[in-house]
């Protein structure tokens, strides 16, 4: 069975990479210190429907352009 939901809010993360978790449908990385989501492998998560990156240090929303809203 494959992991489809992962919640890591308020963990002090400064970076995150999907790695082999390409079947994620929901990912909560809110309240961390992530500054750059580009290169996290999120584009590999074709089933991703909910992504929470609120309350991080992201300043360039353009780096999330590959996501469909």
PDB file of N, CA and C in Angstrom:
ATOM      1  N   UNK A   1       0.837  -1.184   0.000  1.00  0.00           N
ATOM      2  CA  UNK A   1       0.000   0.000   0.000  1.00  0.00           C
ATOM      3  C   UNK A   1       0.880   1.245   0.000  1.00  0.00           C
ATOM      4  N   UNK A   2       0.399   2.285  -0.678  1.00  0.00           N
ATOM      5  CA  UNK A   2       1.207   3.488  -0.852  1.00  0.00           C
ATOM      6  C   UNK A   2       0.654   4.636  -0.018  1.00  0.00           C
ATOM      7  N   UNK A   3       1.562   5.429   0.515  1.00  0.00           N
ATOM      8  CA  UNK A   3       1.193   6.575   1.334  1.00  0.00           C
ATOM      9  C   UNK A   3       0.551   7.653   0.459  1.00  0.00           C
ATOM     10  N   UNK A   4      -0.664   8.091   0.836  1.00  0.00           N
ATOM     11  CA  UNK A   4      -1.363   9.111   0.058  1.00  0.00           C
ATOM     12  C   UNK A   4      -1.528  10.425   0.822  1.00  0.00           C
ATOM     13  N   UNK A   5      -1.378  10.402   2.135  1.00  0.00           N
ATOM     14  CA  UNK A   5      -1.526  11.605   2.949  1.00  0.00           C
ATOM     15  C   UNK A   5      -0.331  11.729   3.891  1.00  0.00           C
ATOM     16  N   UNK A   6       0.253  12.924   3.932  1.00  0.00           N
ATOM     17  CA  UNK A   6       1.381  13.172   4.819  1.00  0.00           C
ATOM     18  C   UNK A   6       1.229  14.562   5.425  1.00  0.00           C
ATOM     19  N   UNK A   7       1.287  14.629   6.731  1.00  0.00           N
ATOM     20  CA  UNK A   7       1.173  15.907   7.441  1.00  0.00           C
ATOM     21  C   UNK A   7       2.405  16.106   8.321  1.00  0.00           C
ATOM     22  N   UNK A   8       3.144  17.170   8.033  1.00  0.00           N
ATOM     23  CA  UNK A   8       4.350  17.519   8.797  1.00  0.00           C
ATOM     24  C   UNK A   8       4.323  19.000   9.167  1.00  0.00           C
ATOM     25  N   UNK A   9       3.225  19.472   9.775  1.00  0.00           N
ATOM     26  CA  UNK A   9       3.167  20.889  10.144  1.00  0.00           C
ATOM     27  C   UNK A   9       4.019  21.179  11.374  1.00  0.00           C
ATOM     28  N   UNK A  10       4.582  22.376  11.396  1.00  0.00           N
ATOM     29  CA  UNK A  10       5.310  22.877  12.564  1.00  0.00           C
ATOM     30  C   UNK A  10       6.415  21.929  13.032  1.00  0.00           C
ATOM     31  N   UNK A  11       7.217  21.483  12.072  1.00  0.00           N
ATOM     32  CA  UNK A  11       8.323  20.563  12.380  1.00  0.00           C
ATOM     33  C   UNK A  11       9.694  21.225  12.256  1.00  0.00           C
ATOM     34  N   UNK A  12       9.716  22.504  11.926  1.00  0.00           N
ATOM     35  CA  UNK A  12      10.990  23.195  11.754  1.00  0.00           C
ATOM     36  C   UNK A  12      11.705  22.837  10.466  1.00  0.00           C
ATOM     37  N   UNK A  13      10.992  22.308   9.496  1.00  0.00           N
ATOM     38  CA  UNK A  13      11.608  21.923   8.228  1.00  0.00           C
ATOM     39  C   UNK A  13      12.074  23.148   7.456  1.00  0.00           C
ATOM     40  N   UNK A  14      13.269  23.077   6.903  1.00  0.00           N
ATOM     41  CA  UNK A  14      13.762  24.138   6.041  1.00  0.00           C
ATOM     42  C   UNK A  14      13.738  23.691   4.580  1.00  0.00           C
ATOM     43  N   UNK A  15      13.627  22.391   4.367  1.00  0.00           N
ATOM     44  CA  UNK A  15      13.481  21.841   3.022  1.00  0.00           C
ATOM     45  C   UNK A  15      12.754  20.514   3.105  1.00  0.00           C
ATOM     46  N   UNK A  16      12.243  20.098   1.967  1.00  0.00           N
ATOM     47  CA  UNK A  16      11.505  18.841   1.893  1.00  0.00           C
ATOM     48  C   UNK A  16      11.660  18.299   0.484  1.00  0.00           C
ATOM     49  N   UNK A  17      11.821  16.990   0.358  1.00  0.00           N
ATOM     50  CA  UNK A  17      11.828  16.359  -0.963  1.00  0.00           C
ATOM     51  C   UNK A  17      10.910  15.154  -0.934  1.00  0.00           C
ATOM     52  N   UNK A  18      10.113  15.038  -1.951  1.00  0.00           N
ATOM     53  CA  UNK A  18       9.122  13.976  -2.059  1.00  0.00           C
ATOM     54  C   UNK A  18       9.774  12.593  -2.073  1.00  0.00           C
ATOM     55  N   UNK A  19      10.912  12.479  -2.731  1.00  0.00           N
ATOM     56  CA  UNK A  19      11.583  11.178  -2.811  1.00  0.00           C
ATOM     57  C   UNK A  19      10.704  10.150  -3.514  1.00  0.00           C
ATOM     58  N   UNK A  20      10.405   9.058  -2.828  1.00  0.00           N
ATOM     59  CA  UNK A  20       9.598   7.991  -3.423  1.00  0.00           C
ATOM     60  C   UNK A  20       8.105   8.128  -3.099  1.00  0.00           C
ATOM     61  N   UNK A  21       7.717   9.203  -2.453  1.00  0.00           N
ATOM     62  CA  UNK A  21       6.318   9.393  -2.054  1.00  0.00           C
ATOM     63  C   UNK A  21       5.505  10.037  -3.178  1.00  0.00           C
ATOM     64  N   UNK A  22       5.634   9.511  -4.377  1.00  0.00           N
ATOM     65  CA  UNK A  22       5.018  10.116  -5.553  1.00  0.00           C
ATOM     66  C   UNK A  22       3.509   9.887  -5.644  1.00  0.00           C
ATOM     67  N   UNK A  23       2.949   9.088  -4.751  1.00  0.00           N
ATOM     68  CA  UNK A  23       1.510   8.806  -4.773  1.00  0.00           C
ATOM     69  C   UNK A  23       0.734   9.695  -3.808  1.00  0.00           C
ATOM     70  N   UNK A  24       1.396  10.709  -3.268  1.00  0.00           N
ATOM     71  CA  UNK A  24       0.723  11.605  -2.328  1.00  0.00           C
ATOM     72  C   UNK A  24      -0.451  12.321  -2.989  1.00  0.00           C
ATOM     73  N   UNK A  25      -1.551  12.394  -2.260  1.00  0.00           N
ATOM     74  CA  UNK A  25      -2.727  13.149  -2.690  1.00  0.00           C
ATOM     75  C   UNK A  25      -2.907  14.387  -1.817  1.00  0.00           C
ATOM     76  N   UNK A  26      -2.447  14.309  -0.581  1.00  0.00           N
ATOM     77  CA  UNK A  26      -2.526  15.431   0.353  1.00  0.00           C
ATOM     78  C   UNK A  26      -1.191  15.585   1.073  1.00  0.00           C
ATOM     79  N   UNK A  27      -0.691  16.810   1.095  1.00  0.00           N
ATOM     80  CA  UNK A  27       0.587  17.094   1.743  1.00  0.00           C
ATOM     81  C   UNK A  27       0.479  18.398   2.519  1.00  0.00           C
ATOM     82  N   UNK A  28       0.721  18.324   3.809  1.00  0.00           N
ATOM     83  CA  UNK A  28       0.656  19.497   4.675  1.00  0.00           C
ATOM     84  C   UNK A  28       2.054  19.770   5.233  1.00  0.00           C
ATOM     85  N   UNK A  29       2.651  20.850   4.764  1.00  0.00           N
ATOM     86  CA  UNK A  29       3.973  21.277   5.231  1.00  0.00           C
ATOM     87  C   UNK A  29       3.882  22.670   5.843  1.00  0.00           C
ATOM     88  N   UNK A  30       2.714  23.030   6.346  1.00  0.00           N
ATOM     89  CA  UNK A  30       2.494  24.368   6.886  1.00  0.00           C
ATOM     90  C   UNK A  30       3.303  24.617   8.156  1.00  0.00           C
ATOM     91  N   UNK A  31       3.501  25.894   8.448  1.00  0.00           N
ATOM     92  CA  UNK A  31       4.178  26.337   9.678  1.00  0.00           C
ATOM     93  C   UNK A  31       5.588  25.765   9.815  1.00  0.00           C
ATOM     94  N   UNK A  32       6.339  25.812   8.733  1.00  0.00           N
ATOM     95  CA  UNK A  32       7.740  25.407   8.750  1.00  0.00           C
ATOM     96  C   UNK A  32       8.592  26.582   8.294  1.00  0.00           C
ATOM     97  N   UNK A  33       9.801  26.328   7.853  1.00  0.00           N
ATOM     98  CA  UNK A  33      10.700  27.399   7.416  1.00  0.00           C
ATOM     99  C   UNK A  33      11.176  27.164   5.989  1.00  0.00           C
ATOM    100  N   UNK A  34      10.334  26.541   5.170  1.00  0.00           N
ATOM    101  CA  UNK A  34      10.679  26.241   3.788  1.00  0.00           C
ATOM    102  C   UNK A  34      10.671  27.533   2.984  1.00  0.00           C
ATOM    103  N   UNK A  35      11.774  27.816   2.299  1.00  0.00           N
ATOM    104  CA  UNK A  35      11.887  29.048   1.526  1.00  0.00           C
ATOM    105  C   UNK A  35      11.735  28.801   0.029  1.00  0.00           C
ATOM    106  N   UNK A  36      12.084  27.623  -0.438  1.00  0.00           N
ATOM    107  CA  UNK A  36      12.080  27.345  -1.869  1.00  0.00           C
ATOM    108  C   UNK A  36      11.503  25.958  -2.138  1.00  0.00           C
ATOM    109  N   UNK A  37      10.273  25.876  -2.627  1.00  0.00           N
ATOM    110  CA  UNK A  37       9.680  24.561  -2.904  1.00  0.00           C
ATOM    111  C   UNK A  37      10.168  23.951  -4.214  1.00  0.00           C
ATOM    112  N   UNK A  38      10.773  24.762  -5.087  1.00  0.00           N
ATOM    113  CA  UNK A  38      11.291  24.258  -6.343  1.00  0.00           C
ATOM    114  C   UNK A  38      12.409  23.250  -6.061  1.00  0.00           C
ATOM    115  N   UNK A  39      12.355  22.115  -6.693  1.00  0.00           N
ATOM    116  CA  UNK A  39      13.349  21.079  -6.459  1.00  0.00           C
ATOM    117  C   UNK A  39      12.927  20.083  -5.397  1.00  0.00           C
ATOM    118  N   UNK A  40      11.711  20.228  -4.887  1.00  0.00           N
ATOM    119  CA  UNK A  40      11.210  19.311  -3.861  1.00  0.00           C
ATOM    120  C   UNK A  40      10.612  18.049  -4.473  1.00  0.00           C
ATOM    121  N   UNK A  41      10.520  18.007  -5.788  1.00  0.00           N
ATOM    122  CA  UNK A  41       9.964  16.837  -6.456  1.00  0.00           C
ATOM    123  C   UNK A  41       8.449  16.824  -6.507  1.00  0.00           C
ATOM    124  N   UNK A  42       7.814  17.930  -6.157  1.00  0.00           N
ATOM    125  CA  UNK A  42       6.355  17.980  -6.136  1.00  0.00           C
ATOM    126  C   UNK A  42       5.744  17.727  -7.508  1.00  0.00           C
ATOM    127  N   UNK A  43       6.470  18.074  -8.561  1.00  0.00           N
ATOM    128  CA  UNK A  43       5.953  17.853  -9.912  1.00  0.00           C
ATOM    129  C   UNK A  43       5.784  16.369 -10.228  1.00  0.00           C
ATOM    130  N   UNK A  44       6.400  15.501  -9.438  1.00  0.00           N
ATOM    131  CA  UNK A  44       6.260  14.055  -9.618  1.00  0.00           C
ATOM    132  C   UNK A  44       4.968  13.519  -9.012  1.00  0.00           C
ATOM    133  N   UNK A  45       4.345  14.301  -8.172  1.00  0.00           N
ATOM    134  CA  UNK A  45       3.113  13.880  -7.480  1.00  0.00           C
ATOM    135  C   UNK A  45       1.903  14.206  -8.341  1.00  0.00           C
ATOM    136  N   UNK A  46       1.646  13.398  -9.325  1.00  0.00           N
ATOM    137  CA  UNK A  46       0.573  13.642 -10.287  1.00  0.00           C
ATOM    138  C   UNK A  46      -0.815  13.579  -9.646  1.00  0.00           C
ATOM    139  N   UNK A  47      -0.933  12.907  -8.512  1.00  0.00           N
ATOM    140  CA  UNK A  47      -2.226  12.764  -7.836  1.00  0.00           C
ATOM    141  C   UNK A  47      -2.445  13.800  -6.743  1.00  0.00           C
ATOM    142  N   UNK A  48      -1.487  14.693  -6.549  1.00  0.00           N
ATOM    143  CA  UNK A  48      -1.566  15.685  -5.481  1.00  0.00           C
ATOM    144  C   UNK A  48      -2.754  16.619  -5.699  1.00  0.00           C
ATOM    145  N   UNK A  49      -3.667  16.626  -4.736  1.00  0.00           N
ATOM    146  CA  UNK A  49      -4.880  17.450  -4.822  1.00  0.00           C
ATOM    147  C   UNK A  49      -4.903  18.548  -3.768  1.00  0.00           C
ATOM    148  N   UNK A  50      -4.218  18.343  -2.670  1.00  0.00           N
ATOM    149  CA  UNK A  50      -4.201  19.334  -1.590  1.00  0.00           C
ATOM    150  C   UNK A  50      -2.759  19.509  -1.114  1.00  0.00           C
ATOM    151  N   UNK A  51      -2.287  20.753  -1.187  1.00  0.00           N
ATOM    152  CA  UNK A  51      -0.931  21.087  -0.764  1.00  0.00           C
ATOM    153  C   UNK A  51      -1.011  22.320   0.122  1.00  0.00           C
ATOM    154  N   UNK A  52      -0.541  22.201   1.348  1.00  0.00           N
ATOM    155  CA  UNK A  52      -0.557  23.322   2.275  1.00  0.00           C
ATOM    156  C   UNK A  52       0.876  23.731   2.595  1.00  0.00           C
ATOM    157  N   UNK A  53       1.266  24.875   2.064  1.00  0.00           N
ATOM    158  CA  UNK A  53       2.591  25.440   2.324  1.00  0.00           C
ATOM    159  C   UNK A  53       2.469  26.768   3.060  1.00  0.00           C
ATOM    160  N   UNK A  54       1.333  26.999   3.686  1.00  0.00           N
ATOM    161  CA  UNK A  54       1.104  28.271   4.381  1.00  0.00           C
ATOM    162  C   UNK A  54       2.054  28.416   5.572  1.00  0.00           C
ATOM    163  N   UNK A  55       2.341  29.664   5.886  1.00  0.00           N
ATOM    164  CA  UNK A  55       3.208  30.012   7.019  1.00  0.00           C
ATOM    165  C   UNK A  55       4.601  29.399   6.898  1.00  0.00           C
ATOM    166  N   UNK A  56       5.159  29.529   5.712  1.00  0.00           N
ATOM    167  CA  UNK A  56       6.551  29.173   5.458  1.00  0.00           C
ATOM    168  C   UNK A  56       7.267  30.449   5.034  1.00  0.00           C
ATOM    169  N   UNK A  57       8.457  30.328   4.495  1.00  0.00           N
ATOM    170  CA  UNK A  57       9.246  31.500   4.094  1.00  0.00           C
ATOM    171  C   UNK A  57       9.331  31.643   2.579  1.00  0.00           C
ATOM    172  N   UNK A  58       8.355  31.135   1.885  1.00  0.00           N
ATOM    173  CA  UNK A  58       8.333  31.177   0.422  1.00  0.00           C
ATOM    174  C   UNK A  58       8.080  32.615  -0.031  1.00  0.00           C
ATOM    175  N   UNK A  59       8.954  33.107  -0.886  1.00  0.00           N
ATOM    176  CA  UNK A  59       8.795  34.473  -1.387  1.00  0.00           C
ATOM    177  C   UNK A  59       8.512  34.502  -2.894  1.00  0.00           C
ATOM    178  N   UNK A  60       8.821  33.425  -3.595  1.00  0.00           N
ATOM    179  CA  UNK A  60       8.607  33.369  -5.041  1.00  0.00           C
ATOM    180  C   UNK A  60       7.508  32.367  -5.366  1.00  0.00           C
ATOM    181  N   UNK A  61       6.315  32.856  -5.554  1.00  0.00           N
ATOM    182  CA  UNK A  61       5.198  31.979  -5.904  1.00  0.00           C
ATOM    183  C   UNK A  61       5.396  31.401  -7.298  1.00  0.00           C
ATOM    184  N   UNK A  62       6.162  32.096  -8.116  1.00  0.00           N
ATOM    185  CA  UNK A  62       6.438  31.619  -9.478  1.00  0.00           C
ATOM    186  C   UNK A  62       7.058  30.233  -9.468  1.00  0.00           C
ATOM    187  N   UNK A  63       7.770  29.892  -8.417  1.00  0.00           N
ATOM    188  CA  UNK A  63       8.408  28.572  -8.348  1.00  0.00           C
ATOM    189  C   UNK A  63       7.387  27.451  -8.197  1.00  0.00           C
ATOM    190  N   UNK A  64       6.121  27.803  -7.991  1.00  0.00           N
ATOM    191  CA  UNK A  64       5.040  26.804  -7.897  1.00  0.00           C
ATOM    192  C   UNK A  64       4.197  26.780  -9.175  1.00  0.00           C
ATOM    193  N   UNK A  65       4.698  27.381 -10.236  1.00  0.00           N
ATOM    194  CA  UNK A  65       3.946  27.526 -11.480  1.00  0.00           C
ATOM    195  C   UNK A  65       3.536  26.190 -12.100  1.00  0.00           C
ATOM    196  N   UNK A  66       4.244  25.134 -11.816  1.00  0.00           N
ATOM    197  CA  UNK A  66       3.932  23.831 -12.402  1.00  0.00           C
ATOM    198  C   UNK A  66       2.648  23.237 -11.821  1.00  0.00           C
ATOM    199  N   UNK A  67       2.183  23.758 -10.694  1.00  0.00           N
ATOM    200  CA  UNK A  67       0.968  23.256 -10.066  1.00  0.00           C
ATOM    201  C   UNK A  67      -0.256  23.807 -10.773  1.00  0.00           C
ATOM    202  N   UNK A  68      -1.278  22.977 -10.911  1.00  0.00           N
ATOM    203  CA  UNK A  68      -2.538  23.428 -11.472  1.00  0.00           C
ATOM    204  C   UNK A  68      -3.430  23.860 -10.333  1.00  0.00           C
ATOM    205  N   UNK A  69      -3.987  25.055 -10.425  1.00  0.00           N
ATOM    206  CA  UNK A  69      -4.858  25.550  -9.363  1.00  0.00           C
ATOM    207  C   UNK A  69      -6.304  25.337  -9.721  1.00  0.00           C
TER     208      UNK A  69
END
